[in-house]
CSV table of C-alpha atoms in Angstrom, one decimal:
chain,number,residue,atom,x,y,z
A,406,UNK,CA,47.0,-16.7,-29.9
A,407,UNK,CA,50.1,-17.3,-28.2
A,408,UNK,CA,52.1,-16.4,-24.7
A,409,UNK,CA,54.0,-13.3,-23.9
A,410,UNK,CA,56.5,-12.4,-21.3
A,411,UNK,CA,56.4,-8.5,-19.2
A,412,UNK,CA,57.9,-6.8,-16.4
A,413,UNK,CA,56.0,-7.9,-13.3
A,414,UNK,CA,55.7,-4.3,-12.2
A,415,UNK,CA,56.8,-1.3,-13.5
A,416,UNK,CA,60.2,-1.1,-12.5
A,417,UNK,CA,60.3,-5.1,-11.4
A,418,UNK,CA,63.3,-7.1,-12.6
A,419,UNK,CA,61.1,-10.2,-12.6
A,420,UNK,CA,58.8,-10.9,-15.6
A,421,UNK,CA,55.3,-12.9,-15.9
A,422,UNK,CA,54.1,-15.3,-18.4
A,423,UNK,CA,50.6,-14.2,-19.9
A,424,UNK,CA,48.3,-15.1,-22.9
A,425,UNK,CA,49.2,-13.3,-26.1
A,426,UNK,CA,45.7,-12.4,-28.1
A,427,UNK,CA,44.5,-10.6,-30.9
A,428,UNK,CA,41.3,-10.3,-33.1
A,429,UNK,CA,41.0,-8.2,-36.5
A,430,UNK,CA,38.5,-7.8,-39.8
A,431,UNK,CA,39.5,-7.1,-42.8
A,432,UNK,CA,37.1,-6.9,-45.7
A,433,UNK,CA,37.4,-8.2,-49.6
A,434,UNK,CA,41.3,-7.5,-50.6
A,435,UNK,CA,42.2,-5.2,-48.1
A,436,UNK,CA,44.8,-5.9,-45.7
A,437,UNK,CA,44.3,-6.0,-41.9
A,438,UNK,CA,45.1,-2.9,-40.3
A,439,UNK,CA,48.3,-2.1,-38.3
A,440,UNK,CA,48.3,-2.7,-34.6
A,441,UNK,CA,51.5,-2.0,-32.4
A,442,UNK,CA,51.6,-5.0,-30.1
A,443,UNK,CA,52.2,-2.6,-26.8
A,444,UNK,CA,49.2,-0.3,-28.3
A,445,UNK,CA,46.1,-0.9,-25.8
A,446,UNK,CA,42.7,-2.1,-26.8
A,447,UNK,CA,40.8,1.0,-28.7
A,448,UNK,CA,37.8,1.8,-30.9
A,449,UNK,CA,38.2,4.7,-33.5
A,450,UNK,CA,35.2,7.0,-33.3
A,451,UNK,CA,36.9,9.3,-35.6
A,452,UNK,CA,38.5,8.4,-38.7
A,453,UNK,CA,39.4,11.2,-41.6
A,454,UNK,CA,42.4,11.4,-44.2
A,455,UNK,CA,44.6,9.3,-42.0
A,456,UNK,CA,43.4,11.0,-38.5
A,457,UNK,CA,41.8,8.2,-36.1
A,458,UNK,CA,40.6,9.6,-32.8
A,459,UNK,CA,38.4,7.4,-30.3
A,460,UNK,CA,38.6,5.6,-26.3
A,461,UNK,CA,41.7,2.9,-25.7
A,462,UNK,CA,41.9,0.9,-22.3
A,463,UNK,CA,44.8,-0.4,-21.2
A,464,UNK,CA,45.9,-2.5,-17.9
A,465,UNK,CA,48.7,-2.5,-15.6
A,466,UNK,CA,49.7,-5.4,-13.4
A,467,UNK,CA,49.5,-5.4,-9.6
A,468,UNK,CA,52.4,-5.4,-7.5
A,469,UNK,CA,52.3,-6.9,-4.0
A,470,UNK,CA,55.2,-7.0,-1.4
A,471,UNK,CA,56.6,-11.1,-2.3
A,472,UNK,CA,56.6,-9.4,-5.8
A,473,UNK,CA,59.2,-7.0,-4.7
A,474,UNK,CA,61.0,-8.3,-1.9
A,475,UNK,CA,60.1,-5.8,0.4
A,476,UNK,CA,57.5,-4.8,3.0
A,477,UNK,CA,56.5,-2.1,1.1
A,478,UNK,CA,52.5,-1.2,0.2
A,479,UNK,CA,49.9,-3.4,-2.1
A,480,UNK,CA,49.1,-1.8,-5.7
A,481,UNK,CA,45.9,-3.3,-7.0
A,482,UNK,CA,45.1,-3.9,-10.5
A,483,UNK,CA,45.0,-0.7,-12.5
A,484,UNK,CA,42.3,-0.4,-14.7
A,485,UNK,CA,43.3,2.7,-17.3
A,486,UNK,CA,40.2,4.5,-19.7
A,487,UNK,CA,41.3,7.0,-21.7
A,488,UNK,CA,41.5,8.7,-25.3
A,489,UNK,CA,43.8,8.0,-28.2
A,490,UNK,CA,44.8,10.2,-31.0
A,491,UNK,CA,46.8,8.8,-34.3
A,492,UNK,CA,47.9,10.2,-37.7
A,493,UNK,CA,49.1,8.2,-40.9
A,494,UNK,CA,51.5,10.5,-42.1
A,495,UNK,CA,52.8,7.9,-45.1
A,496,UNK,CA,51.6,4.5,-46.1
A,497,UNK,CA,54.7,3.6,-43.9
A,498,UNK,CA,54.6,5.9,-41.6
A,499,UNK,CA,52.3,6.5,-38.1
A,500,UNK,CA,52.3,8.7,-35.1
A,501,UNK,CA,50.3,7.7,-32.0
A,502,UNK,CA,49.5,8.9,-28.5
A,503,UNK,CA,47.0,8.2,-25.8
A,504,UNK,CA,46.4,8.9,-21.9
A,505,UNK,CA,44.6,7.6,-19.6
A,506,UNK,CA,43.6,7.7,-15.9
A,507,UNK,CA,43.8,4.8,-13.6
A,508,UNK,CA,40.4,4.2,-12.0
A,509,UNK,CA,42.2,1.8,-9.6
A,510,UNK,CA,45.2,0.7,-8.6
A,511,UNK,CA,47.5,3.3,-8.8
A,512,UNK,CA,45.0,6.0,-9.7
A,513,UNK,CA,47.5,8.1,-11.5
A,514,UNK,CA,47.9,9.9,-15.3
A,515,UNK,CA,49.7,8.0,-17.5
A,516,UNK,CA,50.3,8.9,-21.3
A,517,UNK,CA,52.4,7.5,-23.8
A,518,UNK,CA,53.6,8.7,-27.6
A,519,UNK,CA,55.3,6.7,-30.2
A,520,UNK,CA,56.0,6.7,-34.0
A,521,UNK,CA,55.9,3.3,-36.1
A,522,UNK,CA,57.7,2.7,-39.2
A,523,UNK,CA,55.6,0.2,-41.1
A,524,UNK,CA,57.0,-2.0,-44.3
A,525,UNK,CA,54.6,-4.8,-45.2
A,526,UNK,CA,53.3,-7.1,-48.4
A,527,UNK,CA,49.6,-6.9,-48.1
A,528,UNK,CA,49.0,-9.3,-45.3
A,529,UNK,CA,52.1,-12.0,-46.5
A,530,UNK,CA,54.2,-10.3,-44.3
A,531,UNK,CA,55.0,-7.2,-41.8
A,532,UNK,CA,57.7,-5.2,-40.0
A,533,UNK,CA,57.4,-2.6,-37.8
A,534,UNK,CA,59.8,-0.5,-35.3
A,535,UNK,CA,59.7,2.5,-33.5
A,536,UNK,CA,60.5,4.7,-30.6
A,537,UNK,CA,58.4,5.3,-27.2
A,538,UNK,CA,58.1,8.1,-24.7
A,539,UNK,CA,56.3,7.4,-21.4
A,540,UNK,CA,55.0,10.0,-19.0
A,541,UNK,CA,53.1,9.7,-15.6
A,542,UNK,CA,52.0,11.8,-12.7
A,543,UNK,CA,53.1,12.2,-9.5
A,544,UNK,CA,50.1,10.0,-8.2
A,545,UNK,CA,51.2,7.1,-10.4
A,546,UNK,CA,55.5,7.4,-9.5
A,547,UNK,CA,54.2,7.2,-5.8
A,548,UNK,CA,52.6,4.2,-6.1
A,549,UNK,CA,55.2,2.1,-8.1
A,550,UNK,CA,57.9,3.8,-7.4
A,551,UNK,CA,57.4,6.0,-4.2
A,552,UNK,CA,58.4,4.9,-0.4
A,553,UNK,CA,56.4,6.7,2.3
A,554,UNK,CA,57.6,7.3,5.9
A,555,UNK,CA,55.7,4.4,7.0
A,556,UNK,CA,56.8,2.2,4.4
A,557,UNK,CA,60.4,3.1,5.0
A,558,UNK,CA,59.9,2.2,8.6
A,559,UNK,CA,58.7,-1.5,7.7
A,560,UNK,CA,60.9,-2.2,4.2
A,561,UNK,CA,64.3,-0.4,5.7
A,562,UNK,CA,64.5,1.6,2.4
A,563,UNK,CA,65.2,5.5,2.7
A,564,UNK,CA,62.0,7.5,2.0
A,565,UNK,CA,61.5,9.1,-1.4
A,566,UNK,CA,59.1,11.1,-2.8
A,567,UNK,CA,59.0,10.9,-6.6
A,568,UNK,CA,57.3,13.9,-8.8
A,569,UNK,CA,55.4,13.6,-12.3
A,570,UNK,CA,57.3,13.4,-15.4
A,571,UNK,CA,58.8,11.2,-17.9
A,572,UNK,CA,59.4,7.9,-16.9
A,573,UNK,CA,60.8,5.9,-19.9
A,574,UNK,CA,62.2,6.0,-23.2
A,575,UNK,CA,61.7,2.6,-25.3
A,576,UNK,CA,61.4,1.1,-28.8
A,577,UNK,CA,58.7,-1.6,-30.2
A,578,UNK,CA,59.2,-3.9,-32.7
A,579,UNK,CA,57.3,-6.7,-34.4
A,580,UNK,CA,56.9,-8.9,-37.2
A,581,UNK,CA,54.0,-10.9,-38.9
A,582,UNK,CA,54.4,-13.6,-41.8
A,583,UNK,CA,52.3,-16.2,-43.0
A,584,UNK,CA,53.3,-19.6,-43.1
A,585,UNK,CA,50.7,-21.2,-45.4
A,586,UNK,CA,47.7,-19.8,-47.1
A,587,UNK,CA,45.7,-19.6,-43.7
A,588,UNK,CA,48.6,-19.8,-40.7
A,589,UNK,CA,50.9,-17.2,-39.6
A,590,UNK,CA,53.1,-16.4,-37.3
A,591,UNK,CA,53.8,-13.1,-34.9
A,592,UNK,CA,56.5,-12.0,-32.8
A,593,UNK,CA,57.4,-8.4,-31.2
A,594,UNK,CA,59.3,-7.1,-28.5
A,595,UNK,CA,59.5,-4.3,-26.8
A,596,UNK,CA,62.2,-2.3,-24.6
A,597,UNK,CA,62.2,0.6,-22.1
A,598,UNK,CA,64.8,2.7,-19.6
A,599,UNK,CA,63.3,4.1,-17.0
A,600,UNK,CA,64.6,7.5,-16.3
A,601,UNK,CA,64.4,10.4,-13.9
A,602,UNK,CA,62.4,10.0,-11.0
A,603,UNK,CA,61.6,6.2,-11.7
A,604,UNK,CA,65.0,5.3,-12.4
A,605,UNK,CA,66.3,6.9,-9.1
A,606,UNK,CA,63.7,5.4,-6.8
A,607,UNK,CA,65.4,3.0,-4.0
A,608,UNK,CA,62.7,0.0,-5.0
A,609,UNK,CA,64.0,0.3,-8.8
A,610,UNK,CA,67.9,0.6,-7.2
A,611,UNK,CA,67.8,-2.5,-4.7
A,612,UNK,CA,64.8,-4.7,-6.0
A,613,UNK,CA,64.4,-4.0,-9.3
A,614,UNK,CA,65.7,-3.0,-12.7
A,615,UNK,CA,65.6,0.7,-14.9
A,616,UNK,CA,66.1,-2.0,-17.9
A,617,UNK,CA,62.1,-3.0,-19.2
A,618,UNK,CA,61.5,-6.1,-21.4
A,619,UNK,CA,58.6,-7.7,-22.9
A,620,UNK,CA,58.3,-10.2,-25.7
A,621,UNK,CA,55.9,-12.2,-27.3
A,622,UNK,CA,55.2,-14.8,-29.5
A,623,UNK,CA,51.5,-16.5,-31.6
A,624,UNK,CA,49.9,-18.1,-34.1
A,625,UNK,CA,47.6,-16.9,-36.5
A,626,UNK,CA,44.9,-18.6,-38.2
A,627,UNK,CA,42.8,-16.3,-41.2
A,628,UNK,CA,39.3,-17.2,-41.8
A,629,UNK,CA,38.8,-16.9,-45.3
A,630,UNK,CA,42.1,-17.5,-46.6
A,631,UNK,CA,45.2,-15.9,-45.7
A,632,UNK,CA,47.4,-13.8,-49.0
């Protein structure tokens, strides 16, 4: 467990301070499995020769009008189901995508892909990076970064009426080491550039930032004995 710091909003040039938590098994001698840090929470339904198919959830903050600075609509907590897809190409190398629906909140599509480039000793230590790609729908851009005719009327920002697309390009890093047979410590972060639609949305151009950053950083504890 430890703390983490992310945009407020997508698109916010404030951050928040949240818990950082994580749980994993590992039986006899094997290692725990790798988990990118931005990846969402997900069960594997399907797992053969490296394939791993299965549900994810993920959640996206909710942005209110003192968040941005600006009269401009409520966005509620976005709850996101969806299904997740990976393949471990190499013992070092992984490719994973997922998308999911927004069942409030913003109510959008939202998918992401990324590869990971994985070097590790057994569970003694582990370093991963790797690039992001972020899409959304049009439902989604409109909520964060859309400003309706009435909105535009109460915040003074011109009206705009973003389309789907993609919406950032980004890298992920982390690293895991243990400091004694049974505590550890982790780290990551994590950066994205909104572009296209997002990026040229007034609310991103006078109250926020196209520049994304999150970080984080716990301690681990291994039942059973850390290696």
């Amino acid at each position: 467990m430890g703390v983490q710091t992310y945009p407020s909003y997508p698109g916010a040039d404030k951050h928040d301070l949240a818990p950082l938590f994580n749980v994993d098994r590992a039986r006899g001698d094997d290692p725990f499995p790798f988990e990118a840090p931005d990846q969402g929470f997900d069960l594997a339904l399907v797992k053969s020769h490296g394939f791993s198919f299965g549900p994810v959830l993920n959640f996206e903050n909710s942005r209110k009008p003192d968040d941005v600075g600006a009269a401009v609509p409520k966005v509620k907590l976005s709850i996101e189901p969806g299904v997740f897809a990976s393949v471990q190409l190499t013992d070092s190398f992984r490719l994973r995508g997922d998308v999911r629906k927004g069942v409030t909140g913003h109510k959008g599509w939202i998918g992401d892909v990324g590869a990971d480039y994985v070097v590790r000793n057994g569970d003694n230590w582990l370093f991963s990076i790797g690039p992001r790609v972020s899409w959304s729908s049009n439902r989604y851009q409109d909520a964060y970064f859309g400003v309706s005719p009435e909105a535009s009327l109460t915040s003074g920002l011109p009206t705009y009426n973003p389309g789907s697309g993609i919406m950032s390009y980004g890298a992920t890093s982390s690293f895991l080491t243990q400091l004694s047979r049974d505590w550890g410590i982790m780290a990551y972060a994590k950066y994205d550039r909104l572009v296209g639609d997002a990026a040229d949305s007034p609310l991103v151009q006078v109250y926020g930032s196209r520049n994304q950053l999150s970080g984080g950083l716990a301690l681990s504890y291994t039942f059973g004995g850390g290696r």
